[in-house]
Short mmCIF file of C-alpha atoms in Angstrom, two decimals:
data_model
loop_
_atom_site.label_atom_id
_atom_site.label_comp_id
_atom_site.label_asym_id
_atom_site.label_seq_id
_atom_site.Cartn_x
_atom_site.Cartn_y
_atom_site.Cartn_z
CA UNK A 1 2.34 -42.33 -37.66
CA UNK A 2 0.44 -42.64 -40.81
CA UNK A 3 -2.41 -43.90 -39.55
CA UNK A 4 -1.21 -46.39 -37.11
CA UNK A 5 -0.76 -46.78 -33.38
CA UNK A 6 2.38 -44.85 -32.87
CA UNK A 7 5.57 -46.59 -31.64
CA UNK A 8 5.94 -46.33 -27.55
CA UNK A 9 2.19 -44.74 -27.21
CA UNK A 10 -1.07 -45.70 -27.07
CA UNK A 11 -3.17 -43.96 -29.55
CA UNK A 12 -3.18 -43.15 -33.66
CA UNK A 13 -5.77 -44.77 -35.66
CA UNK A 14 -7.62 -42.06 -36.60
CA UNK A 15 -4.63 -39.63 -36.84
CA UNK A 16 -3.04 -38.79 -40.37
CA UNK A 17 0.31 -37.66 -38.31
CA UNK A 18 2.05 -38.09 -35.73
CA UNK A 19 2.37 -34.84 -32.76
CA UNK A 20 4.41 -32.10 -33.43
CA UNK A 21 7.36 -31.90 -31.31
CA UNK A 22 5.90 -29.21 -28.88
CA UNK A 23 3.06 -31.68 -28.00
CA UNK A 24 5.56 -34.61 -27.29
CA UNK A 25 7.77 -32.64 -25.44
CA UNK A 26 4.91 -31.30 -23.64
CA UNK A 27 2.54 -34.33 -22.73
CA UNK A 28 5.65 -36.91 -22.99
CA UNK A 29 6.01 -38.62 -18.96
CA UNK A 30 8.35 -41.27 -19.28
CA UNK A 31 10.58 -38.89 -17.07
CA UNK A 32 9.11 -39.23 -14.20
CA UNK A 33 6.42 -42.18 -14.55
CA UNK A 34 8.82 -44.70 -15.13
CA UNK A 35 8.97 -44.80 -11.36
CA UNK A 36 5.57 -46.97 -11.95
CA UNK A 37 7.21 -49.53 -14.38
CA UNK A 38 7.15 -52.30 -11.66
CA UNK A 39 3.81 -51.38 -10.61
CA UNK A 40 2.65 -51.79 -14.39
CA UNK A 41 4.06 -54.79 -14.88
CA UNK A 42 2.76 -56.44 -12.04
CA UNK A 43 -0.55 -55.33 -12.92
CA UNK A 44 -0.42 -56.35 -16.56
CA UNK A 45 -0.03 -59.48 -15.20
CA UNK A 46 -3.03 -59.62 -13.45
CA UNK A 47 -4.92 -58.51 -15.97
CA UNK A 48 -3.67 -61.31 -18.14
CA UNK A 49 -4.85 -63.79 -16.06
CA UNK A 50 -7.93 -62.07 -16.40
CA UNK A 51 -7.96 -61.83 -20.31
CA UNK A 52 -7.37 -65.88 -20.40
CA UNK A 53 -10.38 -66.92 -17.68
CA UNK A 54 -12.73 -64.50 -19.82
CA UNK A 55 -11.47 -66.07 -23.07
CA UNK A 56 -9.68 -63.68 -24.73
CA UNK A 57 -6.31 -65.55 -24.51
CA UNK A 58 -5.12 -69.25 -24.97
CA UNK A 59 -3.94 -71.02 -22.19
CA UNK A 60 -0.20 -70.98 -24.11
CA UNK A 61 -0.90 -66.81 -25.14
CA UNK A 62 -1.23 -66.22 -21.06
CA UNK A 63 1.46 -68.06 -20.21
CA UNK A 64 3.65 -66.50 -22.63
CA UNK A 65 2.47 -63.33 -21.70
CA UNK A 66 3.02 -63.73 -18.22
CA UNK A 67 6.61 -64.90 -18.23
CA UNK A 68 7.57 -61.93 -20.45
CA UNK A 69 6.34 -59.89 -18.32
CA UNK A 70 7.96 -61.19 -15.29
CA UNK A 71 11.29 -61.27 -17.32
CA UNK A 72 10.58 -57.61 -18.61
CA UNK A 73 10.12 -56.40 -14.68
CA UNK A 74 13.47 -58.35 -13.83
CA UNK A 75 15.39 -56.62 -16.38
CA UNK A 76 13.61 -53.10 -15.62
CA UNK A 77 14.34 -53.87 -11.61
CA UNK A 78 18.14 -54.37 -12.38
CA UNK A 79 17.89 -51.08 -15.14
CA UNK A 80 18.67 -52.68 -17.84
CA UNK A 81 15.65 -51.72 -19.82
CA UNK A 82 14.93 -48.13 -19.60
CA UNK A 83 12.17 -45.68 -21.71
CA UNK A 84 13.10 -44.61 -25.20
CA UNK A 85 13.08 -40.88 -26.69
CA UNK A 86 9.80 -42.25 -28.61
CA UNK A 87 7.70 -43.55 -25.91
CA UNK A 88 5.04 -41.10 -24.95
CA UNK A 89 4.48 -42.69 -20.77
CA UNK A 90 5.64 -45.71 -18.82
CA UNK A 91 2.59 -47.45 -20.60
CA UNK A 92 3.25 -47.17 -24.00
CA UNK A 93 6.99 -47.85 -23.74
CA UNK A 94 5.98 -50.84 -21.70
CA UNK A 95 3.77 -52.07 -24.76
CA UNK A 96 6.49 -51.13 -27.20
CA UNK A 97 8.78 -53.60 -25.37
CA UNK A 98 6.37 -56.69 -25.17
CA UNK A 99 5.11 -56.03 -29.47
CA UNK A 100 8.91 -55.86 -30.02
CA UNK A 101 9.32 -59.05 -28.16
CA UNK A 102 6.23 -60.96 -28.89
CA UNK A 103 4.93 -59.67 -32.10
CA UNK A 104 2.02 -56.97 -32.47
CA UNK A 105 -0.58 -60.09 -32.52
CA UNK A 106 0.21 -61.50 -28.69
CA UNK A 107 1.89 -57.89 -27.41
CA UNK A 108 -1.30 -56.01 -28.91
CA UNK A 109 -3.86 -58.21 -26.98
CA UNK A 110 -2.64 -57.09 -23.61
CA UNK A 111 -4.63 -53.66 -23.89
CA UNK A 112 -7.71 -54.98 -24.27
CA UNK A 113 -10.41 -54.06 -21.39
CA UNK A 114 -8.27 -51.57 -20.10
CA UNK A 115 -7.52 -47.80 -20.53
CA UNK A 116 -4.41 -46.27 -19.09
CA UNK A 117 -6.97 -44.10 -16.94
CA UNK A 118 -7.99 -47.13 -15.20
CA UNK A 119 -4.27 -47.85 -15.15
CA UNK A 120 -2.60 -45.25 -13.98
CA UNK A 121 -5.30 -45.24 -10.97
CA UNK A 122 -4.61 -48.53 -9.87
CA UNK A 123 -0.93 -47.95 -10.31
CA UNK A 124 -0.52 -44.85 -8.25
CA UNK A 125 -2.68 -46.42 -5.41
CA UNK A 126 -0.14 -49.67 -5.40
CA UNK A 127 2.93 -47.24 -4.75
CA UNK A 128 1.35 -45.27 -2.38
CA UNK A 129 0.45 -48.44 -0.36
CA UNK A 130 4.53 -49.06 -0.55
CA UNK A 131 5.13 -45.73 0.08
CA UNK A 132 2.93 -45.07 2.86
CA UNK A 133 4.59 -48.22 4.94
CA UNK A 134 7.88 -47.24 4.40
CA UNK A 135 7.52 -43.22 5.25
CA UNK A 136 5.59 -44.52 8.46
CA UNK A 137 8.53 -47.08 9.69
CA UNK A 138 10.95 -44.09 8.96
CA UNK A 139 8.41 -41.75 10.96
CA UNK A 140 8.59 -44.36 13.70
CA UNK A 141 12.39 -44.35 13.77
CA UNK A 142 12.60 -40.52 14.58
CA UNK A 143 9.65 -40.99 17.41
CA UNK A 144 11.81 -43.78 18.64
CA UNK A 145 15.23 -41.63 18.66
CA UNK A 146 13.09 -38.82 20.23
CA UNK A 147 11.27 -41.24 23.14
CA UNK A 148 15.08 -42.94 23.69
CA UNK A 149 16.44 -39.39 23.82
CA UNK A 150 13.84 -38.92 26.46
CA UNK A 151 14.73 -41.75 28.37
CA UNK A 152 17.97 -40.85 28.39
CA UNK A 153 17.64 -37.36 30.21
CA UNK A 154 14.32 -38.41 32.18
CA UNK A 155 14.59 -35.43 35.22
CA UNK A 156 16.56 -32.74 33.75
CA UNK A 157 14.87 -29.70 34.37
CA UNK A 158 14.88 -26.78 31.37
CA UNK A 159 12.72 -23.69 30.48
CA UNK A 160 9.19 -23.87 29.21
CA UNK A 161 8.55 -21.32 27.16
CA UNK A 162 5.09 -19.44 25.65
CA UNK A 163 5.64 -16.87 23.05
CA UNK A 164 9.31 -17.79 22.89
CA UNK A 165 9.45 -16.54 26.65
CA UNK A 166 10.21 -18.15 29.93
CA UNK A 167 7.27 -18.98 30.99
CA UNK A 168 7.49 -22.75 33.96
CA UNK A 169 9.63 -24.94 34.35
CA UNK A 170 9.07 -28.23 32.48
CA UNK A 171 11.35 -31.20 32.09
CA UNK A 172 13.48 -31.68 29.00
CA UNK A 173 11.86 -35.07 28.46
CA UNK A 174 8.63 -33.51 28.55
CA UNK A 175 9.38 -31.36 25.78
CA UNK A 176 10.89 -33.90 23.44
CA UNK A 177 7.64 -36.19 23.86
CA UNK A 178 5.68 -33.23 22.94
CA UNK A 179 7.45 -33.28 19.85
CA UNK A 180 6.86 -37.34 19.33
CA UNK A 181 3.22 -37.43 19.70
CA UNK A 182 2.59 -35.16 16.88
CA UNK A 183 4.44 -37.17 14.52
CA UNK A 184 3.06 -40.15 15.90
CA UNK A 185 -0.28 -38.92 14.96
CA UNK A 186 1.33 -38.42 11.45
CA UNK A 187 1.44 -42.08 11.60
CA UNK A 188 -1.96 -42.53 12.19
CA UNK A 189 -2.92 -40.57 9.15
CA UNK A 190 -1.12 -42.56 6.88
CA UNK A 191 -2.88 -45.94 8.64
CA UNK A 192 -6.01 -44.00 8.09
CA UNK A 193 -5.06 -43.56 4.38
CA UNK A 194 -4.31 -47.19 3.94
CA UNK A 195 -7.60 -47.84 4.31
CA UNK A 196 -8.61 -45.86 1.36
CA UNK A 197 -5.97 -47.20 -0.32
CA UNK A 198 -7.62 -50.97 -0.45
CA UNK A 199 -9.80 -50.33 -3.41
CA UNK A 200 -9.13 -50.89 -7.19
CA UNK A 201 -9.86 -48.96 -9.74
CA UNK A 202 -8.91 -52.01 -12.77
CA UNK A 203 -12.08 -52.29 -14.65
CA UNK A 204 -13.10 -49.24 -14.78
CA UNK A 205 -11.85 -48.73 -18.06
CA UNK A 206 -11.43 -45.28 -19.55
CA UNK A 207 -14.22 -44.08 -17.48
CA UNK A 208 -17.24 -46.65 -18.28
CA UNK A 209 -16.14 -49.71 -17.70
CA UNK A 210 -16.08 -52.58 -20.08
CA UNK A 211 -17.87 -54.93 -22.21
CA UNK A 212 -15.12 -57.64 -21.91
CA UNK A 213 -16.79 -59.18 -18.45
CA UNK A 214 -13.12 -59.77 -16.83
CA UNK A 215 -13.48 -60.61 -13.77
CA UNK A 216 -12.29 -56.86 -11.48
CA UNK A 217 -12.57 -58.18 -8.13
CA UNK A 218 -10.12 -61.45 -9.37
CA UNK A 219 -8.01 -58.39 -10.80
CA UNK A 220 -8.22 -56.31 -7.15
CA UNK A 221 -7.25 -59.35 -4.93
CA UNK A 222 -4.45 -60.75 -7.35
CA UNK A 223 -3.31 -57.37 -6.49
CA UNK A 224 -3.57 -56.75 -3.15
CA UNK A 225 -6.73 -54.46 -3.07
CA UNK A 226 -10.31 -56.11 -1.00
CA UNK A 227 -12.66 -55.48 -4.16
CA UNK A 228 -13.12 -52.93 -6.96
CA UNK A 229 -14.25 -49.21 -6.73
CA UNK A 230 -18.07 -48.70 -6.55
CA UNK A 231 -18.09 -46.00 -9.43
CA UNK A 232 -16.07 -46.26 -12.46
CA UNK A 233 -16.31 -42.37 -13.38
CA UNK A 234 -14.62 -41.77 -9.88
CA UNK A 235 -12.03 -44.84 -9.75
CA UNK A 236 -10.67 -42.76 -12.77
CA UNK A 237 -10.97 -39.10 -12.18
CA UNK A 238 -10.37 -39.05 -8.53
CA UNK A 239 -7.28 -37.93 -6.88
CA UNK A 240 -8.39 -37.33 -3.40
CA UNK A 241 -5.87 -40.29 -2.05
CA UNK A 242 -3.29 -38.37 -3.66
CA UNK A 243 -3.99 -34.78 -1.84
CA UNK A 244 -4.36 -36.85 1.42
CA UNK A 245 -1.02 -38.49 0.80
CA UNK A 246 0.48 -35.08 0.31
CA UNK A 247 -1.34 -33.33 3.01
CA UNK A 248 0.24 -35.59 5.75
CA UNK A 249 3.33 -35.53 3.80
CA UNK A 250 2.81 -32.07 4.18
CA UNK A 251 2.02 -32.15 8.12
CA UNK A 252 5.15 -34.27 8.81
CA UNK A 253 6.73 -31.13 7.34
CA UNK A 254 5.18 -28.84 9.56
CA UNK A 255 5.83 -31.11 12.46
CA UNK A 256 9.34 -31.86 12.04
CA UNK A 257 10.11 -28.23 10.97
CA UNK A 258 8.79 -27.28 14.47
CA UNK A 259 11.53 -29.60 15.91
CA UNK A 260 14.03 -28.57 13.85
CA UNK A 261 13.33 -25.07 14.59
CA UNK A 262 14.18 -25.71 18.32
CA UNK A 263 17.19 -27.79 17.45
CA UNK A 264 18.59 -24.98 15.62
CA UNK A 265 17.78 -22.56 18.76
CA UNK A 266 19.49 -24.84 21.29
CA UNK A 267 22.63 -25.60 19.90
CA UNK A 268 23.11 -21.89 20.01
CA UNK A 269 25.47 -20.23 22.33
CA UNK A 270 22.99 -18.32 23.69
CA UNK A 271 20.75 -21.33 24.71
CA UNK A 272 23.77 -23.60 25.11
CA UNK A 273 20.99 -26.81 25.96
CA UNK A 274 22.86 -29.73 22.87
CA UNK A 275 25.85 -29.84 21.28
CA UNK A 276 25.79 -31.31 17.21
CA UNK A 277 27.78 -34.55 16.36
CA UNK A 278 30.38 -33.80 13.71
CA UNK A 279 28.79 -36.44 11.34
CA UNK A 280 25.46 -34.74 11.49
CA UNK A 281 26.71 -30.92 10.78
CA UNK A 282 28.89 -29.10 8.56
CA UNK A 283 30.96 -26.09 8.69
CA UNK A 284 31.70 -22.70 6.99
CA UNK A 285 33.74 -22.15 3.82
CA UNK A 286 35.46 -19.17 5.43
CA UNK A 287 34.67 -18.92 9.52
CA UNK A 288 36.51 -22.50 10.85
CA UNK A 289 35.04 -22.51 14.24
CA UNK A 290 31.38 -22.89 12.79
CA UNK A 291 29.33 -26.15 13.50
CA UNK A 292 26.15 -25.16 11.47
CA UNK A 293 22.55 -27.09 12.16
CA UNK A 294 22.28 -27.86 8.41
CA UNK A 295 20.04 -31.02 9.31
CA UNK A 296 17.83 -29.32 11.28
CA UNK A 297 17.82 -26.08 8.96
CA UNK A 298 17.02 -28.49 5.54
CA UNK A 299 14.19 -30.45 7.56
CA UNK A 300 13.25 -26.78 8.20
CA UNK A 301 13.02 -25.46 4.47
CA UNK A 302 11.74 -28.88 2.69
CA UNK A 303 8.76 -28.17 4.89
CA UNK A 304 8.04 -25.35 2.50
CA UNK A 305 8.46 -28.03 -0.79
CA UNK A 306 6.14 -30.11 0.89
CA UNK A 307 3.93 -27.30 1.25
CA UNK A 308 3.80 -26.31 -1.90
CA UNK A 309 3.38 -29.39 -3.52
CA UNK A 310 0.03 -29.82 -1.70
CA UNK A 311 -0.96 -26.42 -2.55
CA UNK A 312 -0.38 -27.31 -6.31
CA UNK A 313 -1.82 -30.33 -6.95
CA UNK A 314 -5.76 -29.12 -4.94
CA UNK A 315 -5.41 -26.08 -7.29
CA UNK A 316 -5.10 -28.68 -10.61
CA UNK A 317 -7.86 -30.69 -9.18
CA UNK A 318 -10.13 -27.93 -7.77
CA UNK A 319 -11.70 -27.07 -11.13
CA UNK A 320 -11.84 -30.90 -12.70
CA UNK A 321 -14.72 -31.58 -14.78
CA UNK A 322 -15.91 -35.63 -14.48
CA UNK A 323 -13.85 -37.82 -15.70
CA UNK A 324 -10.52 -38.47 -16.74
CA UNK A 325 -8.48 -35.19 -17.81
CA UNK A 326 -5.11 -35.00 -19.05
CA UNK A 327 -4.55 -32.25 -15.94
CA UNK A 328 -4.44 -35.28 -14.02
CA UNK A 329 -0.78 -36.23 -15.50
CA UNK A 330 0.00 -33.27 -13.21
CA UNK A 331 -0.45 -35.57 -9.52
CA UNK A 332 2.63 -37.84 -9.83
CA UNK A 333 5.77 -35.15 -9.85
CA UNK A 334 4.61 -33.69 -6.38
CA UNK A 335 3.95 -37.17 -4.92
CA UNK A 336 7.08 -38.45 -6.01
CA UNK A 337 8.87 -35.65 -4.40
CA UNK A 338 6.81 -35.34 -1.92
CA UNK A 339 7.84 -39.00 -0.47
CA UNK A 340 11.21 -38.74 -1.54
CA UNK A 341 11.90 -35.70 -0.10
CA UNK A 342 10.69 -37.22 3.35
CA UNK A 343 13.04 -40.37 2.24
CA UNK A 344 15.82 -37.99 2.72
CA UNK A 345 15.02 -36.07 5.67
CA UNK A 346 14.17 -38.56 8.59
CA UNK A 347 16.63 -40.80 8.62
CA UNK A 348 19.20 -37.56 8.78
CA UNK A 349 17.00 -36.37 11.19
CA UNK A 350 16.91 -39.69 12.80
CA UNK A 351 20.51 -39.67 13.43
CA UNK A 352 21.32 -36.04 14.31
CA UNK A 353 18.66 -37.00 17.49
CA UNK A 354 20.36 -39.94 17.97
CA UNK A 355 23.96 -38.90 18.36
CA UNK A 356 22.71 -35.55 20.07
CA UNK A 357 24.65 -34.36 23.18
CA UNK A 358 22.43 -32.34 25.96
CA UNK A 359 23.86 -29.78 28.38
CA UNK A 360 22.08 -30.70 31.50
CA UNK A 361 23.70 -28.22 33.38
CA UNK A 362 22.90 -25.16 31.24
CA UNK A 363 18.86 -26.59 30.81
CA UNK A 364 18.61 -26.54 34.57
CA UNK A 365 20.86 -23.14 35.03
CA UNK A 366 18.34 -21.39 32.87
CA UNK A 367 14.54 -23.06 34.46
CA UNK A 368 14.02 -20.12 36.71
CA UNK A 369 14.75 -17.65 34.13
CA UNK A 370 12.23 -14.69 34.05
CA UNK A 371 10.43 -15.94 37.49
CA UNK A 372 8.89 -18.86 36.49
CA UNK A 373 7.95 -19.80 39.23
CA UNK A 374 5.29 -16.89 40.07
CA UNK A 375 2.52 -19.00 38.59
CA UNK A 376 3.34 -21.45 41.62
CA UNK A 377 2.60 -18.46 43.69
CA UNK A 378 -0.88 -17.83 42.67
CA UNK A 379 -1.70 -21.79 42.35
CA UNK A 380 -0.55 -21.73 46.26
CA UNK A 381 -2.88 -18.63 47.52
CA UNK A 382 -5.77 -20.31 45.58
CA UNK A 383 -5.16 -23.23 47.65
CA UNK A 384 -5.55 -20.82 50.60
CA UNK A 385 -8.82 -20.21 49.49
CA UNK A 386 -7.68 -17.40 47.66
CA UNK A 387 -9.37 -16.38 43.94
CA UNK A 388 -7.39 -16.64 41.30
CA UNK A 389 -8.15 -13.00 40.18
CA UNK A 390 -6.71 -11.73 43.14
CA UNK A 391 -3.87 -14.65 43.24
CA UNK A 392 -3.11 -13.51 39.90
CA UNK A 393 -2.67 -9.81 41.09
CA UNK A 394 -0.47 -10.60 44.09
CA UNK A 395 2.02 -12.53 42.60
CA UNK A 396 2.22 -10.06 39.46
CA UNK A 397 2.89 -7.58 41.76
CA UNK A 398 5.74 -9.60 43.67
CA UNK A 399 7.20 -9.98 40.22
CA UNK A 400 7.42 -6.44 39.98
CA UNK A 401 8.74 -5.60 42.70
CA UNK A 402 11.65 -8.15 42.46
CA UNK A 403 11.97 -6.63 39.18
CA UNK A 404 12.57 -2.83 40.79
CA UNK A 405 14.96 -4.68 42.78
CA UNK A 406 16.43 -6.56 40.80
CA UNK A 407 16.48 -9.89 43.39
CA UNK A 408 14.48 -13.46 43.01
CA UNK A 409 11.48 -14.22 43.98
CA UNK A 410 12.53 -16.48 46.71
CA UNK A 411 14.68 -13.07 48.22
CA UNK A 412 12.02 -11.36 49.26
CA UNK A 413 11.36 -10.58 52.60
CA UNK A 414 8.25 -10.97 55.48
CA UNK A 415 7.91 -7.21 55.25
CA UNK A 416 7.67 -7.24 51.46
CA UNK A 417 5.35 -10.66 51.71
CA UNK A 418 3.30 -9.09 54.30
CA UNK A 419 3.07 -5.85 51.87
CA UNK A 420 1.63 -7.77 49.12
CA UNK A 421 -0.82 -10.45 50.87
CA UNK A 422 -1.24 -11.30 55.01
CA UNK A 423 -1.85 -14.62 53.15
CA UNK A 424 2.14 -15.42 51.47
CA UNK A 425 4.66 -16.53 53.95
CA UNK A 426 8.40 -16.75 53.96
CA UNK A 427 8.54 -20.40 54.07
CA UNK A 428 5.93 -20.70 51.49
CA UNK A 429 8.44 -18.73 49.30
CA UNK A 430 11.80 -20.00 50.38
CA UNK A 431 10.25 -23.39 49.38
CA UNK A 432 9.74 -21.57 45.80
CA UNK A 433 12.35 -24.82 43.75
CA UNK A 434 12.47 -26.29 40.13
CA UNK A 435 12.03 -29.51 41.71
CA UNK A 436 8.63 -28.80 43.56
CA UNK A 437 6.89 -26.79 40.77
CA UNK A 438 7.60 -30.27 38.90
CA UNK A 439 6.94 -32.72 41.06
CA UNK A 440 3.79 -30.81 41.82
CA UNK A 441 2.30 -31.04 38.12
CA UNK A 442 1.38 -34.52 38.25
CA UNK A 443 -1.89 -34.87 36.59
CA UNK A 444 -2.13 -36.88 33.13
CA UNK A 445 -0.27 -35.14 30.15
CA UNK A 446 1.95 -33.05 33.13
CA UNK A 447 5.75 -32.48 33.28
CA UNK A 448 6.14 -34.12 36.92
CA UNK A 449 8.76 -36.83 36.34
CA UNK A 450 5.87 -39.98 37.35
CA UNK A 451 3.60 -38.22 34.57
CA UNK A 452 6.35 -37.97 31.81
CA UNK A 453 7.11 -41.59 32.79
CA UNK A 454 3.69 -42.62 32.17
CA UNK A 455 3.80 -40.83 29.07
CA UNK A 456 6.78 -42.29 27.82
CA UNK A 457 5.13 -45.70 28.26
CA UNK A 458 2.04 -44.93 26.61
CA UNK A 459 3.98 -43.63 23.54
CA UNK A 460 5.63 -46.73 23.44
CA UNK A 461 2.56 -48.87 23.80
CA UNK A 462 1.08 -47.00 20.99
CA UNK A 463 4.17 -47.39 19.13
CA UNK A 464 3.74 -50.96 19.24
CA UNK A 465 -0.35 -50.61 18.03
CA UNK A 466 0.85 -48.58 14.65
CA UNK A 467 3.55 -50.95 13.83
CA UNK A 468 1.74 -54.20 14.16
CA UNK A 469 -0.87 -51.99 12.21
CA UNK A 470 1.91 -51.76 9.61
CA UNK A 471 2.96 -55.40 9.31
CA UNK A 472 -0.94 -55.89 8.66
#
């Protein structure tokens, strides 16, 4: 180094040597940075514009500038410039490139009134704008497959279940939807983080800002951000739009894990409710009649990545002294994961829904499973004018005794009725069906087939709100 700036970083003037190789190798992050090249660039360029209205560039210096560094982002766009061995981050191999092809004079002057704190701030909050869109369209593609799957199968009847057991009889749509509004929410979140997303932290320098006067807010709109960050120690230290970003990334996790985990439970040959599309499952190395969930099962174990790259990044940032510490490098790995983990999972999880067969027949064979109808028992005597304490008894105790018997609820007889309550009659329970304990739950959010309609058309309509948010 001898003294000087050293080639592909940013620092070295008052160093007599260069880093040993255990500190490259350890603070070198032009492995996984580079991802922010474009980003860079594009922000460079802003910030040129900037340098020439303040007067620290000519007219021809800016210009020249600025078309090398929309030829360097071509070339890095179609990969055919890529980080060396020496360059210690995306920044410093970025600089390398424009001194090599500009001369230290013009490619030096690029750096001024900026710190790569300020930098890497403003970079990591213009990818997660691009990466927050594009996660939410492919979020909305596996609520769509979900609501069309929904549509598709709009009064089979199936099994609800509590605990895992049968518990009343709900409609299969009903179910699905209940797995589309969570991720819709999920949605939401990121639209919610968007809006925290529209600050800038250019200007803020390394963590005091700068003496240059360029002009931040010019900087912030060139790029796409409504004005500059209030607080130039926090535009550089804070991460918090990063945990947020990884805590719904996280939550999508959680939610789709929940569907895969009944995907993998239905196609079963004990539940028998879907059937797997060749395209969208594999098979077994040694047992050739297997059709294996491995969709549904990898949506089901990334949940735990995502997990635990939320976990990791609060515990770097939970002990943080004010401002900018090198700890922070630590934020980008589990964001980039993070995203392009959930790059790989929904669309596969997009298209097992959406080539999905479903077993009408062995849903409805199975919605009176385990008497699931006895809560439509004790709703009817408290319409008698019944309590529901005492409903509650009587029909637990005509479960049992159908259970001694081992018969249905709708066998028993007027003796037995008149045994258990002068109230219960024998058309009352003969009238026991699937079809009336749905109809019957009508009420908004219920599994009647007009409420799951209604449902299905609100999801839609609110659909429509979070994409037009999108295109915004």
């Amino acid at each position: 180094m001898a003294g000087d700036t050293g080639e592909g970083a940013l620092w070295g003037g008052r160093f007599s040597q260069g880093p040993s190789p255990e500190m490259v190798a350890l603070g070198q992050s032009t492995g996984f940075d580079w991802v922010l090249a474009g980003y860079d660039l594009t922000g460079s360029i802003a910030h040129a514009h900037a340098l020439e209205k303040a007067g620290y560039l000519t007219a021809s210096e800016a210009a020249t500038l600025v078309t090398e560094l929309h030829a360097v982002k071509e070339q890095v766009e179609q990969g055919l410039i890529v980080p060396q061995a020496s360059d210690e981050d995306v920044h410093g191999a970025l600089e390398r490139i424009l001194v090599e092809n500009l001369g230290a004079e013009l490619g030096g002057k690029l750096r001024a009134g900026r710190s790569r704190n300020d930098q890497i701030a403003t970079l990591i909050r213009m990818y997660l704008r691009d990466q927050v869109a594009h996660v939410s369209e492919l979020l909305l593609a596996v609520v769509d497959a979900l609501a069309t799957l929904a549509a598709a199968h709009p009064n089979a009847p199936m099994p609800g279940r509590t605990h895992l057991q049968h518990a009343q009889p709900i409609l299969f749509s009903h179910h699905l939807l209940a797995h589309a509004w969570p991720l819709l929410r999920d949605v939401d979140r990121f639209a919610h983080l968007r809006t925290r997303l529209s600050l800038s932290p250019y200007g803020a320098g390394a963590l005091a800002g700068s003496t240059l006067g360029l002009d931040s807010q010019a900087i912030a709109q060139e790029l796409g951000f409504e004005a500059p960050m209030a607080n130039s120690i926090d535009a550089t230290s804070s991460r918090d739009v990063i945990a947020e970003a990884l805590y719904v990334c996280a939550q999508v996790g959680v939610d789709t894990s929940r569907l895969a985990e009944d995907l993998i439970l239905w196609s079963t040959a004990e539940f028998g409710y879907i059937t797997l599309d060749d395209a969208f499952s594999t098979g077994s190395s040694i047992m050739p009649q297997k059709k294996n969930p491995d969709i549904a099962e990898l949506a089901r174990g990334k949940s735990g990545r995502l997990l635990g790259n939320l976990t990791g990044l609060m515990a770097t940032l939970k002990g943080l002294p004010l401002a900018y510490n090198r700890d922070l490098q630590e934020d980008k790995e589990p964001l980039f994961d993070s995203m392009n983990t959930l790059g790989l999972v929904l669309p596969a999880l997009r298209g097992l829904l959406d080539t999905l067969g479903v077993n009408e027949q062995a849903l409805a064979a199975r919605a009176t499973d385990g008497f699931s109808l006895a809560t439509d028992i004790a709703e009817w005597l408290v319409q008698q004018g019944m309590s529901f304490r005492e409903a509650h008894e009587v029909s637990g105790r005509a479960v049992a005794m159908c259970e001694q018997r081992g018969i249905d609820l709708q066998d028993l007889s007027g003796e037995d009725l008149a045994s258990l309550s002068p109230v219960l009659t024998v058309e009352m329970i003969q009238g026991l069906s699937v079809e009336s304990a749905l109809d019957a739950r009508s009420g908004v959010g219920g599994t009647a087939p007009s409420a799951v309609a209604a449902q299905h058309e609100a999801l839609r309509a609110q659909m429509k709100v979070l994409r037009a948010a999108l295109a915004s």
